[in-house]
Amino acid sequence: MDWVIAIGSWMGDATGDPEKFRTLVASLSGAAVFTLVLAAYFLLGGFFDPLKKRIQSVQVTDLPQQTKKPSNSFLKTLGTVLTPKAVARRVRVATMLQHAGFGGEGDAQIFYGIKLLATLLLPLLTLGTLAVIKAMPVADTVPLTLVALMLGFLLPDIVLKRLVKRRQNRLKHGLPDALDLLVVCSEAGLGLNAGIQRVAKEIGITHPDLADELQLVTMQMRAGIDSRSALKGMEERTGLDDIQALVATLTQAMRFGTSIGDTLRIYSAELRDKRLQRAQEKAAKVSTLMLLPLVTCILPSFMLVVLGPAMIGLFKAFSEMGFGK
């Protein structure tokens, strides 16, 4: 963090020194022009690449499912500029995108393209807005522009984490209902594959995220993948501990030949108990969470109303006794 403090102190000195300020503005302008030129180079290089044109010319074009999305191609081309070289960082982002429901091919490049656009456009919008409204001098806009640059770089990661959390909450909320239906299907004589397919069809309206995951498991089983690998894939795509425990329970039941219906019934009851405990935990936290707005907003007004007249009377009594003279 020493280099951040050094840069901040140098920028503070530059706002008072015209020569340093001109140097700072020239450096930032050069960096912005270099970034835009580099992005245009990669973009035009992706559009006019002869190898890419040759590959596209020999691809099958009569399939109705293949639809081209120019915006996605544009974002993928931009994403190649910001894609990290480290494999661990790419795997982490790809895993988070998969947990958020974006597990398609090229979604990581689209995410990095959005991140690059936000990093470039948010400072430009900030500078344009400040220039139009003339809220502050030009020298004071540099720190605000740097803050907008950092915010544009970090905002896609924050949004992605929120999307992952919301999707996992939706999956967690619909899992007990899906297990109850799967128990009914198992007791009715359906196999695991047919039961999962039936459950995915029934909960498609109330829990669409979980229905999509179960439908994908069914399609993988139809394609020849064994049930254990298909369920393991659902565990990796969702990243939920409840689904991980469910997959382990089903795998153990299939390995030892025990009844899948009884196993699912027991696990469904445990999930409902967990959901009830989470609701009770949230209800118990309400009093603690209400303490901060109570102290900061309600308590000062209450003390002013209660103690105000008494303090006024006390001051009047002191003034009559001669203490205020």
Short mmCIF file of C-alpha atoms in Angstrom, two decimals:
data_model
loop_
_atom_site.label_atom_id
_atom_site.label_comp_id
_atom_site.label_asym_id
_atom_site.label_seq_id
_atom_site.Cartn_x
_atom_site.Cartn_y
_atom_site.Cartn_z
CA MET A 1 0.00 0.00 0.00
CA ASP A 2 3.01 2.34 0.09
CA TRP A 3 2.84 2.95 -3.64
CA VAL A 4 -0.83 3.98 -3.32
CA ILE A 5 0.09 6.52 -0.62
CA ALA A 6 2.98 7.78 -2.75
CA ILE A 7 0.74 8.21 -5.80
CA GLY A 8 -1.89 10.00 -3.70
CA SER A 9 0.66 12.41 -2.23
CA TRP A 10 2.15 13.08 -5.67
CA MET A 11 -1.32 13.80 -7.08
CA GLY A 12 -2.02 16.14 -4.17
CA ASP A 13 1.16 18.04 -4.96
CA ALA A 14 0.31 18.03 -8.68
CA THR A 15 -2.99 19.87 -8.12
CA GLY A 16 -1.07 22.83 -6.69
CA ASP A 17 1.83 22.79 -9.17
CA PRO A 18 0.80 23.68 -12.76
CA GLU A 19 3.79 21.88 -14.27
CA LYS A 20 3.09 18.63 -12.43
CA PHE A 21 -0.60 18.96 -13.21
CA ARG A 22 0.11 19.24 -16.95
CA THR A 23 2.36 16.20 -16.68
CA LEU A 24 -0.39 14.25 -14.89
CA VAL A 25 -3.03 15.19 -17.45
CA ALA A 26 -0.70 14.28 -20.32
CA SER A 27 0.12 10.92 -18.73
CA LEU A 28 -3.54 10.04 -18.14
CA SER A 29 -4.47 11.14 -21.67
CA GLY A 30 -1.68 9.03 -23.14
CA ALA A 31 -2.75 5.99 -21.12
CA ALA A 32 -6.38 6.43 -22.22
CA VAL A 33 -5.39 6.81 -25.89
CA PHE A 34 -3.09 3.76 -25.67
CA THR A 35 -5.90 1.66 -24.13
CA LEU A 36 -8.38 2.70 -26.80
CA VAL A 37 -5.90 2.03 -29.61
CA LEU A 38 -5.08 -1.39 -28.15
CA ALA A 39 -8.77 -2.27 -27.84
CA ALA A 40 -9.40 -1.13 -31.42
CA TYR A 41 -6.44 -3.22 -32.61
CA PHE A 42 -7.74 -6.40 -31.00
CA LEU A 43 -11.28 -5.67 -32.15
CA LEU A 44 -10.34 -5.04 -35.79
CA GLY A 45 -7.88 -7.93 -35.70
CA GLY A 46 -10.68 -10.25 -34.62
CA PHE A 47 -13.00 -8.99 -37.34
CA PHE A 48 -10.48 -9.13 -40.20
CA ASP A 49 -8.55 -12.24 -39.22
CA PRO A 50 -8.23 -14.39 -42.40
CA LEU A 51 -7.95 -17.62 -40.40
CA LYS A 52 -11.21 -16.83 -38.62
CA LYS A 53 -12.92 -16.07 -41.93
CA ARG A 54 -11.66 -19.35 -43.38
CA ILE A 55 -12.99 -21.32 -40.40
CA GLN A 56 -16.36 -19.60 -40.62
CA SER A 57 -16.59 -20.33 -44.33
CA VAL A 58 -16.28 -24.09 -43.83
CA GLN A 59 -18.66 -24.30 -40.88
CA VAL A 60 -22.14 -25.77 -41.28
CA THR A 61 -24.60 -22.91 -41.74
CA ASP A 62 -27.88 -24.72 -42.32
CA LEU A 63 -28.55 -25.52 -38.64
CA PRO A 64 -31.43 -23.43 -37.28
CA GLN A 65 -30.04 -23.46 -33.73
CA GLN A 66 -26.92 -21.51 -34.68
CA THR A 67 -27.56 -17.82 -34.28
CA LYS A 68 -24.86 -15.19 -34.42
CA LYS A 69 -24.73 -12.49 -31.79
CA PRO A 70 -22.59 -9.54 -32.88
CA SER A 71 -22.71 -7.96 -29.44
CA ASN A 72 -21.33 -11.12 -27.84
CA SER A 73 -18.56 -11.31 -30.45
CA PHE A 74 -17.67 -7.70 -29.70
CA LEU A 75 -17.55 -8.36 -25.96
CA LYS A 76 -15.50 -11.54 -26.45
CA THR A 77 -12.98 -9.61 -28.53
CA LEU A 78 -12.71 -6.96 -25.84
CA GLY A 79 -12.46 -9.64 -23.15
CA THR A 80 -9.27 -11.06 -24.66
CA VAL A 81 -7.51 -7.82 -23.70
CA LEU A 82 -8.34 -8.13 -19.99
CA THR A 83 -8.28 -11.94 -19.61
CA PRO A 84 -5.63 -12.80 -16.99
CA LYS A 85 -2.77 -15.11 -17.82
CA ALA A 86 -2.93 -16.96 -14.51
CA VAL A 87 -4.94 -20.17 -14.80
CA ALA A 88 -6.16 -20.01 -11.20
CA ARG A 89 -7.82 -16.62 -11.71
CA ARG A 90 -9.49 -17.74 -14.93
CA VAL A 91 -10.79 -20.90 -13.26
CA ARG A 92 -12.11 -18.90 -10.30
CA VAL A 93 -14.03 -16.50 -12.55
CA ALA A 94 -15.35 -19.37 -14.70
CA THR A 95 -16.54 -21.18 -11.56
CA MET A 96 -18.35 -18.09 -10.29
CA LEU A 97 -19.98 -17.58 -13.68
CA GLN A 98 -21.09 -21.21 -13.64
CA HIS A 99 -22.57 -20.78 -10.16
CA ALA A 100 -24.42 -17.68 -11.41
CA GLY A 101 -25.94 -19.65 -14.29
CA PHE A 102 -23.58 -18.50 -17.08
CA GLY A 103 -21.72 -21.66 -17.88
CA GLY A 104 -21.69 -21.33 -21.65
CA GLU A 105 -18.66 -21.26 -23.88
CA GLY A 106 -17.10 -17.82 -24.05
CA ASP A 107 -19.00 -16.38 -21.08
CA ALA A 108 -15.71 -15.64 -19.30
CA GLN A 109 -14.51 -13.53 -22.25
CA ILE A 110 -17.86 -11.71 -22.29
CA PHE A 111 -17.48 -10.97 -18.58
CA TYR A 112 -14.00 -9.54 -19.07
CA GLY A 113 -15.29 -7.53 -22.03
CA ILE A 114 -18.00 -6.00 -19.85
CA LYS A 115 -15.39 -5.31 -17.21
CA LEU A 116 -13.16 -3.50 -19.72
CA LEU A 117 -16.08 -1.44 -21.02
CA ALA A 118 -17.08 -0.45 -17.48
CA THR A 119 -13.48 0.48 -16.67
CA LEU A 120 -13.23 2.75 -19.72
CA LEU A 121 -16.73 4.21 -19.89
CA LEU A 122 -17.35 5.06 -16.22
CA PRO A 123 -14.41 7.54 -15.95
CA LEU A 124 -15.36 9.08 -19.31
CA LEU A 125 -18.96 9.50 -18.17
CA THR A 126 -17.75 11.04 -14.91
CA LEU A 127 -15.51 13.52 -16.73
CA GLY A 128 -18.27 14.37 -19.19
CA THR A 129 -20.83 14.92 -16.45
CA LEU A 130 -18.49 17.14 -14.43
CA ALA A 131 -17.57 19.10 -17.55
CA VAL A 132 -21.22 19.70 -18.42
CA ILE A 133 -22.41 20.75 -14.98
CA LYS A 134 -19.09 22.51 -14.11
CA ALA A 135 -19.35 21.37 -10.51
CA MET A 136 -15.63 21.69 -9.69
CA PRO A 137 -12.36 22.88 -11.24
CA VAL A 138 -10.46 20.64 -13.63
CA ALA A 139 -7.70 20.03 -11.10
CA ASP A 140 -10.17 18.56 -8.60
CA THR A 141 -11.67 16.08 -11.08
CA VAL A 142 -8.58 13.83 -11.24
CA PRO A 143 -9.14 12.01 -7.89
CA LEU A 144 -12.84 11.57 -8.69
CA THR A 145 -11.94 10.15 -12.10
CA LEU A 146 -9.53 7.65 -10.52
CA VAL A 147 -12.26 6.61 -8.08
CA ALA A 148 -14.62 6.09 -11.03
CA LEU A 149 -11.91 4.03 -12.76
CA MET A 150 -11.51 1.74 -9.74
CA LEU A 151 -15.28 1.48 -9.34
CA GLY A 152 -15.72 0.51 -12.99
CA PHE A 153 -13.05 -2.18 -12.59
CA LEU A 154 -14.54 -3.64 -9.39
CA LEU A 155 -18.26 -3.24 -10.14
CA PRO A 156 -18.62 -6.34 -12.42
CA ASP A 157 -17.06 -8.55 -9.72
CA ILE A 158 -19.47 -7.19 -7.10
CA VAL A 159 -22.47 -7.74 -9.40
CA LEU A 160 -21.29 -11.28 -10.19
CA LYS A 161 -21.04 -12.15 -6.50
CA ARG A 162 -24.56 -10.84 -5.94
CA LEU A 163 -25.89 -12.92 -8.83
CA VAL A 164 -24.21 -16.05 -7.46
CA LYS A 165 -25.69 -15.48 -4.00
CA ARG A 166 -29.20 -14.85 -5.34
CA ARG A 167 -29.18 -17.94 -7.55
CA GLN A 168 -27.89 -20.15 -4.75
CA ASN A 169 -30.61 -18.83 -2.45
CA ARG A 170 -33.25 -19.66 -5.07
CA LEU A 171 -31.85 -23.17 -5.49
CA LYS A 172 -31.67 -23.66 -1.74
CA HIS A 173 -35.27 -22.53 -1.33
CA GLY A 174 -36.66 -24.90 -3.96
CA LEU A 175 -34.66 -28.01 -3.09
CA PRO A 176 -36.97 -29.37 -0.31
CA ASP A 177 -40.03 -29.13 -2.56
CA ALA A 178 -38.19 -30.90 -5.37
CA LEU A 179 -37.12 -33.68 -3.01
CA ASP A 180 -40.70 -34.19 -1.81
CA LEU A 181 -41.86 -34.59 -5.40
CA LEU A 182 -38.97 -36.93 -6.10
CA VAL A 183 -39.98 -39.07 -3.11
CA VAL A 184 -43.53 -39.31 -4.50
CA CYS A 185 -42.19 -40.28 -7.94
CA SER A 186 -39.89 -42.89 -6.43
CA GLU A 187 -42.71 -44.44 -4.41
CA ALA A 188 -44.90 -44.47 -7.53
CA GLY A 189 -42.40 -46.79 -9.24
CA LEU A 190 -40.42 -44.35 -11.38
CA GLY A 191 -36.68 -44.68 -11.68
CA LEU A 192 -34.21 -41.98 -10.77
CA ASN A 193 -33.90 -40.63 -14.31
CA ALA A 194 -37.66 -40.59 -14.95
CA GLY A 195 -38.32 -39.13 -11.50
CA ILE A 196 -35.86 -36.28 -12.00
CA GLN A 197 -37.39 -35.53 -15.40
CA ARG A 198 -40.89 -35.45 -13.93
CA VAL A 199 -39.81 -33.20 -11.05
CA ALA A 200 -38.06 -30.81 -13.44
CA LYS A 201 -41.29 -30.52 -15.42
CA GLU A 202 -43.47 -29.94 -12.36
CA ILE A 203 -41.33 -27.25 -10.66
CA GLY A 204 -40.53 -25.37 -13.87
CA ILE A 205 -42.82 -22.46 -12.92
CA THR A 206 -42.12 -22.11 -9.20
CA HIS A 207 -38.37 -22.89 -9.24
CA PRO A 208 -37.02 -22.40 -12.79
CA ASP A 209 -33.32 -22.43 -11.82
CA LEU A 210 -33.57 -25.80 -10.09
CA ALA A 211 -35.74 -27.13 -12.92
CA ASP A 212 -33.05 -26.20 -15.45
CA GLU A 213 -30.38 -27.97 -13.43
CA LEU A 214 -32.49 -31.13 -13.09
CA GLN A 215 -33.35 -31.03 -16.79
CA LEU A 216 -29.65 -30.82 -17.64
CA VAL A 217 -28.99 -33.85 -15.41
CA THR A 218 -31.70 -35.76 -17.28
CA MET A 219 -30.25 -34.84 -20.66
CA GLN A 220 -26.78 -35.97 -19.57
CA MET A 221 -28.17 -39.30 -18.41
CA ARG A 222 -29.93 -39.74 -21.75
CA ALA A 223 -26.67 -38.97 -23.56
CA GLY A 224 -25.00 -41.93 -21.85
CA ILE A 225 -23.39 -40.31 -18.81
CA ASP A 226 -23.87 -42.35 -15.66
CA SER A 227 -26.08 -40.93 -12.93
CA ARG A 228 -23.24 -40.37 -10.48
CA SER A 229 -21.26 -38.21 -12.93
CA ALA A 230 -24.38 -36.27 -13.91
CA LEU A 231 -25.24 -35.54 -10.29
CA LYS A 232 -21.62 -34.62 -9.62
CA GLY A 233 -21.81 -32.13 -12.50
CA MET A 234 -24.89 -30.51 -10.93
CA GLU A 235 -22.99 -30.21 -7.66
CA GLU A 236 -20.11 -28.42 -9.41
CA ARG A 237 -22.44 -26.10 -11.34
CA THR A 238 -24.37 -24.95 -8.28
CA GLY A 239 -21.70 -24.89 -5.56
CA LEU A 240 -24.27 -25.55 -2.82
CA ASP A 241 -23.49 -27.60 0.27
CA ASP A 242 -27.06 -28.96 0.37
CA ILE A 243 -26.78 -30.32 -3.17
CA GLN A 244 -23.35 -31.71 -2.38
CA ALA A 245 -24.80 -33.60 0.58
CA LEU A 246 -27.72 -34.78 -1.59
CA VAL A 247 -25.36 -36.12 -4.25
CA ALA A 248 -23.30 -37.91 -1.61
CA THR A 249 -26.46 -39.42 -0.11
CA LEU A 250 -27.78 -40.64 -3.48
CA THR A 251 -24.38 -42.03 -4.44
CA GLN A 252 -24.19 -43.96 -1.19
CA ALA A 253 -27.73 -45.28 -1.64
CA MET A 254 -26.97 -46.47 -5.19
CA ARG A 255 -23.71 -48.04 -4.09
CA PHE A 256 -25.17 -50.07 -1.22
CA GLY A 257 -28.54 -50.78 -2.86
CA THR A 258 -30.70 -49.09 -0.23
CA SER A 259 -34.09 -47.55 -0.96
CA ILE A 260 -33.76 -44.21 -2.73
CA GLY A 261 -37.26 -43.17 -1.60
CA ASP A 262 -36.46 -43.62 2.09
CA THR A 263 -33.13 -41.85 1.67
CA LEU A 264 -34.76 -38.89 -0.07
CA ARG A 265 -37.54 -38.71 2.54
CA ILE A 266 -35.05 -38.50 5.40
CA TYR A 267 -32.89 -35.94 3.63
CA SER A 268 -35.94 -33.86 2.66
CA ALA A 269 -36.99 -33.69 6.31
CA GLU A 270 -33.47 -32.58 7.25
CA LEU A 271 -33.55 -29.84 4.61
CA ARG A 272 -36.87 -28.55 5.89
CA ASP A 273 -35.48 -28.48 9.42
CA LYS A 274 -32.47 -26.53 8.13
CA ARG A 275 -34.74 -24.05 6.34
CA LEU A 276 -36.76 -23.58 9.52
CA GLN A 277 -33.58 -23.05 11.52
CA ARG A 278 -32.34 -20.46 9.01
CA ALA A 279 -35.66 -18.60 9.29
CA GLN A 280 -35.46 -18.68 13.08
CA GLU A 281 -31.86 -17.46 12.93
CA LYS A 282 -32.88 -14.50 10.75
CA ALA A 283 -35.74 -13.70 13.10
CA ALA A 284 -33.38 -13.77 16.09
CA LYS A 285 -31.04 -11.30 14.35
CA VAL A 286 -33.79 -8.72 13.84
CA SER A 287 -33.46 -7.24 17.34
CA THR A 288 -29.71 -6.84 16.94
CA LEU A 289 -30.03 -5.32 13.48
CA MET A 290 -32.66 -2.87 14.69
CA LEU A 291 -30.32 -1.61 17.42
CA LEU A 292 -28.26 0.59 15.06
CA PRO A 293 -31.17 2.55 13.49
CA LEU A 294 -32.80 2.76 16.92
CA VAL A 295 -29.72 4.35 18.48
CA THR A 296 -28.84 6.63 15.58
CA CYS A 297 -32.32 7.79 14.49
CA ILE A 298 -34.98 7.25 17.15
CA LEU A 299 -33.08 7.61 20.43
CA PRO A 300 -31.75 11.19 19.82
CA SER A 301 -35.23 12.44 18.93
CA PHE A 302 -36.72 10.70 21.95
CA MET A 303 -34.09 12.18 24.28
CA LEU A 304 -34.67 15.64 22.79
CA VAL A 305 -38.42 15.43 23.36
CA VAL A 306 -38.09 14.04 26.90
CA LEU A 307 -35.16 16.08 28.19
CA GLY A 308 -35.74 19.28 26.17
CA PRO A 309 -38.37 20.91 28.42
CA ALA A 310 -36.49 19.89 31.56
CA MET A 311 -33.24 21.40 30.25
CA ILE A 312 -35.03 24.65 29.30
CA GLY A 313 -36.55 24.89 32.79
CA LEU A 314 -33.16 24.17 34.34
CA PHE A 315 -31.50 26.94 32.32
CA LYS A 316 -34.26 29.39 33.31
CA ALA A 317 -33.82 28.48 36.98
CA PHE A 318 -30.07 29.03 36.73
CA SER A 319 -30.59 32.40 35.02
CA GLU A 320 -33.03 33.53 37.75
CA MET A 321 -30.55 32.53 40.41
CA GLY A 322 -27.93 34.72 38.80
CA PHE A 323 -25.63 32.00 37.40
CA GLY A 324 -26.12 33.23 33.84
CA LYS A 325 -25.05 36.85 34.60
#
